[in-house]
Coordinates of N, CA, C and O and ligand atoms in Angstrom, one line a residue:
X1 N -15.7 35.0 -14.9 CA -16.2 36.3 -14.5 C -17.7 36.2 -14.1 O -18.5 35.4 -14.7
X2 N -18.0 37.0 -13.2 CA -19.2 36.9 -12.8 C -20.0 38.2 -11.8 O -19.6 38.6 -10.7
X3 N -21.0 38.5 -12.3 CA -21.7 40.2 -12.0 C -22.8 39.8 -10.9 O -23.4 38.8 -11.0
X4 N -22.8 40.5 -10.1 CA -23.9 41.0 -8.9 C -24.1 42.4 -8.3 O -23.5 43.5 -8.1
X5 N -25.7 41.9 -8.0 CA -26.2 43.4 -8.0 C -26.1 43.9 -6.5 O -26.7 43.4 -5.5
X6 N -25.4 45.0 -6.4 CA -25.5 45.5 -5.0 C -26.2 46.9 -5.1 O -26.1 47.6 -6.1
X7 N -26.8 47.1 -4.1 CA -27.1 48.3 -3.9 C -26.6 49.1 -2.2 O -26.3 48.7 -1.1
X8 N -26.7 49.9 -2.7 CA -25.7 51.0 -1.3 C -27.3 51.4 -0.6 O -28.2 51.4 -1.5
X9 N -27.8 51.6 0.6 CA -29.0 51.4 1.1 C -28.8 53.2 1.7 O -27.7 53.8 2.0
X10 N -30.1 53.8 1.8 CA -30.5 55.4 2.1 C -29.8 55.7 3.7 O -29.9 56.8 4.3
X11 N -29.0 54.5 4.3 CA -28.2 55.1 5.8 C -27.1 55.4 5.3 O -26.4 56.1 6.1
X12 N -26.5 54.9 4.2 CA -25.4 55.4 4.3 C -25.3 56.2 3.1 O -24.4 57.1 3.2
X13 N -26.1 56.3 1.9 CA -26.2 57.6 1.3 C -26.4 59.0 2.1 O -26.2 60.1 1.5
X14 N -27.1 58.9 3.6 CA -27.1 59.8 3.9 C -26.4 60.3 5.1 O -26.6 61.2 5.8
X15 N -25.4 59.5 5.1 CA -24.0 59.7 5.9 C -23.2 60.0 4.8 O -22.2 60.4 5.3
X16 N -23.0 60.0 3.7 CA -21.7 60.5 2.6 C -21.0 59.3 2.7 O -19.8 59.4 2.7
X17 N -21.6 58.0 2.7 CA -20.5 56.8 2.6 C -20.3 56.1 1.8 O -19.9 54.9 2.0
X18 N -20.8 56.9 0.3 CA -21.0 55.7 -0.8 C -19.2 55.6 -1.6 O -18.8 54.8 -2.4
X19 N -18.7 56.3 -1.1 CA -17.2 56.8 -1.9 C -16.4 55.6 -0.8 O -15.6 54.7 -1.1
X20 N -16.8 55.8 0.4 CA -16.3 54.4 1.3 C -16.5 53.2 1.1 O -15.8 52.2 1.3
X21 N -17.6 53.3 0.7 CA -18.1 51.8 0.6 C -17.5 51.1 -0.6 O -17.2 49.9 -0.5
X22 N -17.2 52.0 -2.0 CA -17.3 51.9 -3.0 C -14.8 51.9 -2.9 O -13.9 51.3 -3.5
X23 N -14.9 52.5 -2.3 CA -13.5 51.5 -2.2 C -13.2 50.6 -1.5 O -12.1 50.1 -1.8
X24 N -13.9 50.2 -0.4 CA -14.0 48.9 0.4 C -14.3 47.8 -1.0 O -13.6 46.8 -1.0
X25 N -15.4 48.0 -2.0 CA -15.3 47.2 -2.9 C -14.6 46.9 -4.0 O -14.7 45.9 -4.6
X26 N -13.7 48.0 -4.4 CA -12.5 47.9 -5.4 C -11.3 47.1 -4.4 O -10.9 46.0 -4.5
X27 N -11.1 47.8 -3.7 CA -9.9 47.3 -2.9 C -9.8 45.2 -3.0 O -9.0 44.4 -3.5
X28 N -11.2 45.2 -2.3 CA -11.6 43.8 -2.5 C -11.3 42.6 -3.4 O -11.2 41.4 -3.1
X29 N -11.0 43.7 -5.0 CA -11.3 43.2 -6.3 C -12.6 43.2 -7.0 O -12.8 42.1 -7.6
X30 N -13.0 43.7 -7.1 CA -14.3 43.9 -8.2 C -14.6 45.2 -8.5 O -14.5 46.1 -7.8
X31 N -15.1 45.2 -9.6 CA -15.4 46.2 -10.7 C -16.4 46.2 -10.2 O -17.0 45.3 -9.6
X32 N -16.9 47.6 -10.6 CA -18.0 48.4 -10.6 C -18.4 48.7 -12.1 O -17.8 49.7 -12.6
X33 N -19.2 48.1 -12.8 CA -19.3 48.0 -14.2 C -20.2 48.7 -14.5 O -20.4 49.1 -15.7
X34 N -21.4 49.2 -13.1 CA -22.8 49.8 -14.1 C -23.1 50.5 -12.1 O -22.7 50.0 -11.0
X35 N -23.8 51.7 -12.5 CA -23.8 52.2 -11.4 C -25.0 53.4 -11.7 O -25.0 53.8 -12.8
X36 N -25.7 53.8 -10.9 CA -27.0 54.8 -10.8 C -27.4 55.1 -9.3 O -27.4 54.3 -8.4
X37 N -27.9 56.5 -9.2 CA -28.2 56.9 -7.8 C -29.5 57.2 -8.0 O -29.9 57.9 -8.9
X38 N -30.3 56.7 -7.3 CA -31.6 57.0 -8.0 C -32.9 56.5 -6.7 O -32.5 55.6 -6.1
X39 N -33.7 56.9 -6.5 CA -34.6 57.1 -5.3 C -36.1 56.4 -5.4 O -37.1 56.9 -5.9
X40 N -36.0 55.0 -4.9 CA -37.0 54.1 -4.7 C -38.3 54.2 -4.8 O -38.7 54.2 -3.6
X41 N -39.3 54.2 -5.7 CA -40.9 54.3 -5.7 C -40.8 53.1 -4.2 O -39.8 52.6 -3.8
X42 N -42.2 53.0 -3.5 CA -42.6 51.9 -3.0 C -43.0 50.8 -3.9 O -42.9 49.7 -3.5
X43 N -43.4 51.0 -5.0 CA -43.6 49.8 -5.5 C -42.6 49.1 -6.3 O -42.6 47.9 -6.6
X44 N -41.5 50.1 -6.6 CA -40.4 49.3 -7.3 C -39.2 48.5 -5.9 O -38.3 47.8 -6.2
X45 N -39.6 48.9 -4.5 CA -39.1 48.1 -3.4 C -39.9 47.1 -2.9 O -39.4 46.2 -2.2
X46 N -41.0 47.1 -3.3 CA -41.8 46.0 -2.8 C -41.7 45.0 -3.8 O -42.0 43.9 -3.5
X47 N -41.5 45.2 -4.9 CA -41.5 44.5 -6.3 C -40.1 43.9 -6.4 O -39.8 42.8 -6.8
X48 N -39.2 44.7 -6.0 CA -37.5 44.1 -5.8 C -37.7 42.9 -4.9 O -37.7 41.8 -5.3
X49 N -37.9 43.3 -3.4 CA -37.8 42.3 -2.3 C -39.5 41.4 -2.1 O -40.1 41.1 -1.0
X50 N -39.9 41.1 -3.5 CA -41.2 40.4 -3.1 C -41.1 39.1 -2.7 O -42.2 38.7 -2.2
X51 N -39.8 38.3 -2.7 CA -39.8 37.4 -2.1 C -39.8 37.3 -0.4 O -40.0 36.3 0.4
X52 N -39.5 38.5 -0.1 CA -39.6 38.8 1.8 C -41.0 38.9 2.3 O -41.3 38.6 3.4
X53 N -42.0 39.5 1.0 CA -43.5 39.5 1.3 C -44.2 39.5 2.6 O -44.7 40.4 3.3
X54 N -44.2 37.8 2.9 CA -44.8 37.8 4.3 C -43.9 37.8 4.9 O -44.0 36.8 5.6
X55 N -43.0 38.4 5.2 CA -42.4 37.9 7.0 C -42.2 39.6 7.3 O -42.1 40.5 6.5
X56 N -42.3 39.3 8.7 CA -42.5 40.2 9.7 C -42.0 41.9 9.7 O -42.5 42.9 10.2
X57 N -40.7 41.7 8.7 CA -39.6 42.6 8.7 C -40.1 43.7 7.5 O -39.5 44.8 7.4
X58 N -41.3 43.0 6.6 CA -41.1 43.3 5.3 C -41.6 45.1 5.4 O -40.8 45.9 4.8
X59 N -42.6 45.5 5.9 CA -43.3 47.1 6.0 C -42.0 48.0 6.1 O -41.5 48.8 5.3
X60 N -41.5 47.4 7.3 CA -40.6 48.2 7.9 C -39.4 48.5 7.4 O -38.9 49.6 7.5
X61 N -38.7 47.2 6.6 CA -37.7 47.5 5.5 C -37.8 48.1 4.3 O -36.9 48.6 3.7
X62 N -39.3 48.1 3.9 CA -39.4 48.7 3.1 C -39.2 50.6 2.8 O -38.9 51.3 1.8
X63 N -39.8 50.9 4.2 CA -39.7 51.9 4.3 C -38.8 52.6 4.6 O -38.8 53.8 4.3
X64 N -37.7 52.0 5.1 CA -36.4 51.9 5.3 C -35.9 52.1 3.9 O -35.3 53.1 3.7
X65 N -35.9 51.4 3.1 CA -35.1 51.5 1.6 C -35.8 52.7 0.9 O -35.0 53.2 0.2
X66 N -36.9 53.2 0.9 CA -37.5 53.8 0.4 C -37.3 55.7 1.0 O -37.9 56.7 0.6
X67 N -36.6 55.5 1.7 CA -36.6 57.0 2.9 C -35.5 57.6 2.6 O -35.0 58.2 3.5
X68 N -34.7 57.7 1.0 CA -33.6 58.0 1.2 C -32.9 57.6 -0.3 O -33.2 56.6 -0.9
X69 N -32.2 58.4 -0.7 CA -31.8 58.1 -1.9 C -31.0 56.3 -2.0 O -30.6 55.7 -1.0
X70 N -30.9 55.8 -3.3 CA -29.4 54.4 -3.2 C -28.7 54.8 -4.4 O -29.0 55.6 -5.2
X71 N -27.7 54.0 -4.4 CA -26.8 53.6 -5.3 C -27.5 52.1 -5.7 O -27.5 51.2 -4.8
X72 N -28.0 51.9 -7.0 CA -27.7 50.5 -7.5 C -26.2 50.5 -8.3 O -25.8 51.5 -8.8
X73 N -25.4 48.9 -8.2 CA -24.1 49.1 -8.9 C -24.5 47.5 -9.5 O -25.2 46.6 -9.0
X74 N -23.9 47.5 -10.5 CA -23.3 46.0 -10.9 C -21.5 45.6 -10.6 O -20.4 45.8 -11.1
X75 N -21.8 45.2 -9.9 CA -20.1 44.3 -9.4 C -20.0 43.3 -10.3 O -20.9 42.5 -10.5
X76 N -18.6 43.4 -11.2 CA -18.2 42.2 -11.5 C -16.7 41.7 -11.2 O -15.8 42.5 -11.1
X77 N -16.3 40.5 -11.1 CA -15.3 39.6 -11.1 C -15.3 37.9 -10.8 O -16.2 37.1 -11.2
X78 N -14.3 37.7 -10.3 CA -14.2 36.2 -9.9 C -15.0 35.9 -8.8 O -14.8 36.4 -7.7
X79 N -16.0 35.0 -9.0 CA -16.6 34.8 -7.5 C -17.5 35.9 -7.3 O -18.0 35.8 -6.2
X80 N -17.8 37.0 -8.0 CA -18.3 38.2 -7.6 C -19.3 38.3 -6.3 O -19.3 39.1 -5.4
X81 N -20.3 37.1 -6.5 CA -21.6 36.7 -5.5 C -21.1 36.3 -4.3 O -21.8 36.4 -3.2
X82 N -19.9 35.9 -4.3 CA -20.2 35.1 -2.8 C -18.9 36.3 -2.4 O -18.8 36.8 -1.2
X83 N -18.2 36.6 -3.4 CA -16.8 37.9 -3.0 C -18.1 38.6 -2.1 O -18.5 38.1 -1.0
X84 N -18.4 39.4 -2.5 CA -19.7 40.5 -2.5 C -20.4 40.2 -1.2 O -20.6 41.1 -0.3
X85 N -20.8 39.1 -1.0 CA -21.2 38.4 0.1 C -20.0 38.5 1.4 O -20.4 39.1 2.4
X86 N -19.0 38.1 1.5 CA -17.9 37.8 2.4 C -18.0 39.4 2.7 O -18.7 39.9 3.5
X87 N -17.2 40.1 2.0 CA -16.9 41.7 2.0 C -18.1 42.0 2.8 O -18.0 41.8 4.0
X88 N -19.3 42.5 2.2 CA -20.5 43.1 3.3 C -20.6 42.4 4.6 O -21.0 43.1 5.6
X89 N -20.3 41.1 4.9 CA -20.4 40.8 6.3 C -21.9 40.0 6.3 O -22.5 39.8 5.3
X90 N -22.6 39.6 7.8 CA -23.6 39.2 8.0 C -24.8 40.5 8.1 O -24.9 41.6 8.6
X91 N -25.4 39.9 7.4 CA -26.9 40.6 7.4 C -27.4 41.2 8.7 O -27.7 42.4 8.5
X92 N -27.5 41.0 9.6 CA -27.1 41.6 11.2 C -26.5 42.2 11.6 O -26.1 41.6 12.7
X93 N -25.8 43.5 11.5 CA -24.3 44.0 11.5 C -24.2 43.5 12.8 O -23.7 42.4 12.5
X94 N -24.4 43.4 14.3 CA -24.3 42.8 15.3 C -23.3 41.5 15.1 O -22.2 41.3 15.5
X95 N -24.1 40.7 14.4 CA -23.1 39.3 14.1 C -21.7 39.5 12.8 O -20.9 38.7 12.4
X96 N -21.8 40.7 12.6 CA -20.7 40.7 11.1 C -19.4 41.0 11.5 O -19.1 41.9 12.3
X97 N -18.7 40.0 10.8 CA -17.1 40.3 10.9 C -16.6 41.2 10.7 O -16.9 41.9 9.7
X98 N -15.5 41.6 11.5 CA -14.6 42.7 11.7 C -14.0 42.9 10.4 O -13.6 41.9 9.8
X99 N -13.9 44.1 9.6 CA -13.5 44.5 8.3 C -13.7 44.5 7.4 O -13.0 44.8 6.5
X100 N -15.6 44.0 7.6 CA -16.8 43.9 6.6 C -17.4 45.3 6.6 O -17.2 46.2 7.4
X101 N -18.2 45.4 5.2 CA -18.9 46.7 5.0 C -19.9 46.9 6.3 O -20.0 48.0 6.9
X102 N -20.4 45.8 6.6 CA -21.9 45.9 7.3 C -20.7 46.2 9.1 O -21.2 47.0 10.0
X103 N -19.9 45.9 9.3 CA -19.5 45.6 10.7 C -18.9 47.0 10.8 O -18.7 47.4 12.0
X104 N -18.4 48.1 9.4 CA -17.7 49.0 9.5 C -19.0 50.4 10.0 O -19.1 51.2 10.9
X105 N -19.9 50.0 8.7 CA -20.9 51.5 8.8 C -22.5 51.1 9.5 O -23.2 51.8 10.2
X106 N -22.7 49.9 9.2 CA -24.0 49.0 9.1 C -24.4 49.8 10.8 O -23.5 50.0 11.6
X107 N -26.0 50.1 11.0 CA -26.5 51.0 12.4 C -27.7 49.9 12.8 O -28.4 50.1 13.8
X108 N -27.9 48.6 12.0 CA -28.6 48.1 12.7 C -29.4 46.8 11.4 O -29.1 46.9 10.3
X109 N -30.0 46.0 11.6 CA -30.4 44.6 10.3 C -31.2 45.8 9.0 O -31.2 45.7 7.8
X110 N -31.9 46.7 9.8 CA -33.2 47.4 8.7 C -32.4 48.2 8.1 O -32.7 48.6 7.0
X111 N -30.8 48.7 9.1 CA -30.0 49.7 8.1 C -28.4 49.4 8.0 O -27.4 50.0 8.4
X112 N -28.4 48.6 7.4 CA -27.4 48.0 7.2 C -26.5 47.7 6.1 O -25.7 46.9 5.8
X113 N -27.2 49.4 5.2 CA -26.1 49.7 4.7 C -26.0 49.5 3.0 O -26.0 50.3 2.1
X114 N -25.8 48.1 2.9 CA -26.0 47.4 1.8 C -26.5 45.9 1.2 O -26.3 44.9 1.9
X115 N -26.9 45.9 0.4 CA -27.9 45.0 -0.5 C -26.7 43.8 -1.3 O -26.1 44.3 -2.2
X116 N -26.5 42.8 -1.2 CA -26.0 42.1 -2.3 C -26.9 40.5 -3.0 O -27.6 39.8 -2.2
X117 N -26.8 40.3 -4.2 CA -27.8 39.4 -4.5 C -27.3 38.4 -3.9 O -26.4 38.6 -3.2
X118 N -27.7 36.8 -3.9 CA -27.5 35.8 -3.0 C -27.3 34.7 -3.6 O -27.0 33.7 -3.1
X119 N -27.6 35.1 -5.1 CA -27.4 33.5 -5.4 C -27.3 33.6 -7.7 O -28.3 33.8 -8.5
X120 N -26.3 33.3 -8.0 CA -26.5 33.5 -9.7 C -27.9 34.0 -10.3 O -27.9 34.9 -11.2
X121 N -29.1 33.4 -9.7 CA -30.5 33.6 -10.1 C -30.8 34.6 -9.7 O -31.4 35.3 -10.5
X122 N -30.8 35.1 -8.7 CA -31.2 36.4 -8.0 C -30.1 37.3 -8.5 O -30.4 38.5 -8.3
X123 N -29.0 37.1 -9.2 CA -28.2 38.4 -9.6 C -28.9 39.0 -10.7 O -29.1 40.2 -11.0
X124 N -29.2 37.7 -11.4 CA -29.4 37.7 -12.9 C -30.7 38.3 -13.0 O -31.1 38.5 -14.2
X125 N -31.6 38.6 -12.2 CA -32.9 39.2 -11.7 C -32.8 40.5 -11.6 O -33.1 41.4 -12.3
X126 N -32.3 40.4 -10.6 CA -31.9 41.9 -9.8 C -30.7 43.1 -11.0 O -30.5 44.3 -11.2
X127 N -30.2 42.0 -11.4 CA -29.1 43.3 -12.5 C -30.3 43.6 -13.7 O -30.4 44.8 -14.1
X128 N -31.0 42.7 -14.0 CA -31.8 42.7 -15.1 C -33.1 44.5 -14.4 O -33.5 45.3 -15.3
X129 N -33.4 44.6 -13.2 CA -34.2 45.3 -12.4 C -33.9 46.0 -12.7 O -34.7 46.5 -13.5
X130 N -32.9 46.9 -12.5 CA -32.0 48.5 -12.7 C -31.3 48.4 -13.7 O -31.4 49.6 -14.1
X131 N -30.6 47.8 -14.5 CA -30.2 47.6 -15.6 C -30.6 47.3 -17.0 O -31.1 46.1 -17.2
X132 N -30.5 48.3 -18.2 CA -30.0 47.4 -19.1 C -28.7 47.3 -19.8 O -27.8 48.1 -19.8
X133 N -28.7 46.0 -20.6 CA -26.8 46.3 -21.5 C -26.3 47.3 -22.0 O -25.1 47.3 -22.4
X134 N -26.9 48.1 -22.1 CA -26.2 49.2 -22.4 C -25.5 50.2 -21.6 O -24.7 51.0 -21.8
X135 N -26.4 49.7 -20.1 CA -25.5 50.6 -18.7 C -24.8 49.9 -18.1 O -24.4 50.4 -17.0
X136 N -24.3 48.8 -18.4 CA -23.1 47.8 -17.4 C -22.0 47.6 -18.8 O -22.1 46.7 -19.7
X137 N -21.1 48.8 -18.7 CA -19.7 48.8 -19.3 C -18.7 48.2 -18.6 O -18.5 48.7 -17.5
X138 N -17.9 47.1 -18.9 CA -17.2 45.8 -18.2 C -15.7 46.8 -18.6 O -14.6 46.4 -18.3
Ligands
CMP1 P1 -31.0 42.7 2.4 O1 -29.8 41.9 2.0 O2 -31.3 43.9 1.6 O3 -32.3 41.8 2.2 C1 -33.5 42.0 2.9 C2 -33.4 43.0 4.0 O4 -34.3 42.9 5.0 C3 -32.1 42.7 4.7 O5 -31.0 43.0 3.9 C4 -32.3 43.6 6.0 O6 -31.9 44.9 5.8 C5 -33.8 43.5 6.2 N1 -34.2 42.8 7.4 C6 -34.8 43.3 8.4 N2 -35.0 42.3 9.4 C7 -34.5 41.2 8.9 C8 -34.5 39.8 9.4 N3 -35.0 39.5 10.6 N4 -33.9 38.9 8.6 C9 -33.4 39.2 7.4 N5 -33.4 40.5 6.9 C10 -34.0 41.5 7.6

């Protein structure tokens, strides 16, 4: 078993698509173990994605995540990271496979929808960020 952090991003909270999205990820297989709706300081988005810092994209995304309520969730199951990964599609909805999250609602790379961590270390970061053990009931 294995947990990752997704977050549902303020375009599609503010289309009513977190109930879509959120069975696109059961259907999938994975649990939704820990979950909160809750609305981005700038510094707790710039502090999440500080590793994007310098590149070009970073103002603009941020502001973007910040403009709109999210869903943080903890996913868990088999594979959960890379599951999580396949399911959302390419970070580009442009490039993302047909019957992915990002290819279904995704309006563009800055809004696209949803967040998944990328790598064991980055889950274990990012769940630790919005979570504690007491809010991810398995
Ligand atoms: P996410 O998986 O949340 O991680 C960083 C986000 O930056 C990414 O999804 C996109 O929404 C956004 N972004 C904007 N431009 C780019 C880009 N050129 N490359 C990667 N991510 C980008």
């Amino acid at each position: 078993m294995e947990r990752t952090l997704s977050i549902i991003k303020p375009d599609a909270t503010e289309r009513n698509i977190t109930g879509q999205i959120n069975s696109m990820i059961e259907n999938a297989g994975l649990r939704i173990v820990g979950q909160r709706r809750i609305w981005l300081t700038q510094k707790q988005a710039e502090e999440f994605y500080a590793e994007h810092k310098e590149k070009s994209f970073f103002p603009g995304m941020i502001q973007q995540m910040i403009s709109g309520p999210v869903v943080v969730q903890v996913l868990e199951g088999e594979n959960a990271i890379s599951l999580y990964r396949g399911i959302m599609g390419a970070t580009n909805p442009a490039a993302a496979e047909e019957g992915t999250i990002r290819k279904t609602f995704a309006l563009s790379i800055d809004r696209n929808s949803v967040h998944g961590s990328d790598s064991p270390e980055s889950a274990r970061r990012e769940i630790a960020f919005f979570f504690n053990h007491t809010e991810i009931v398995g």
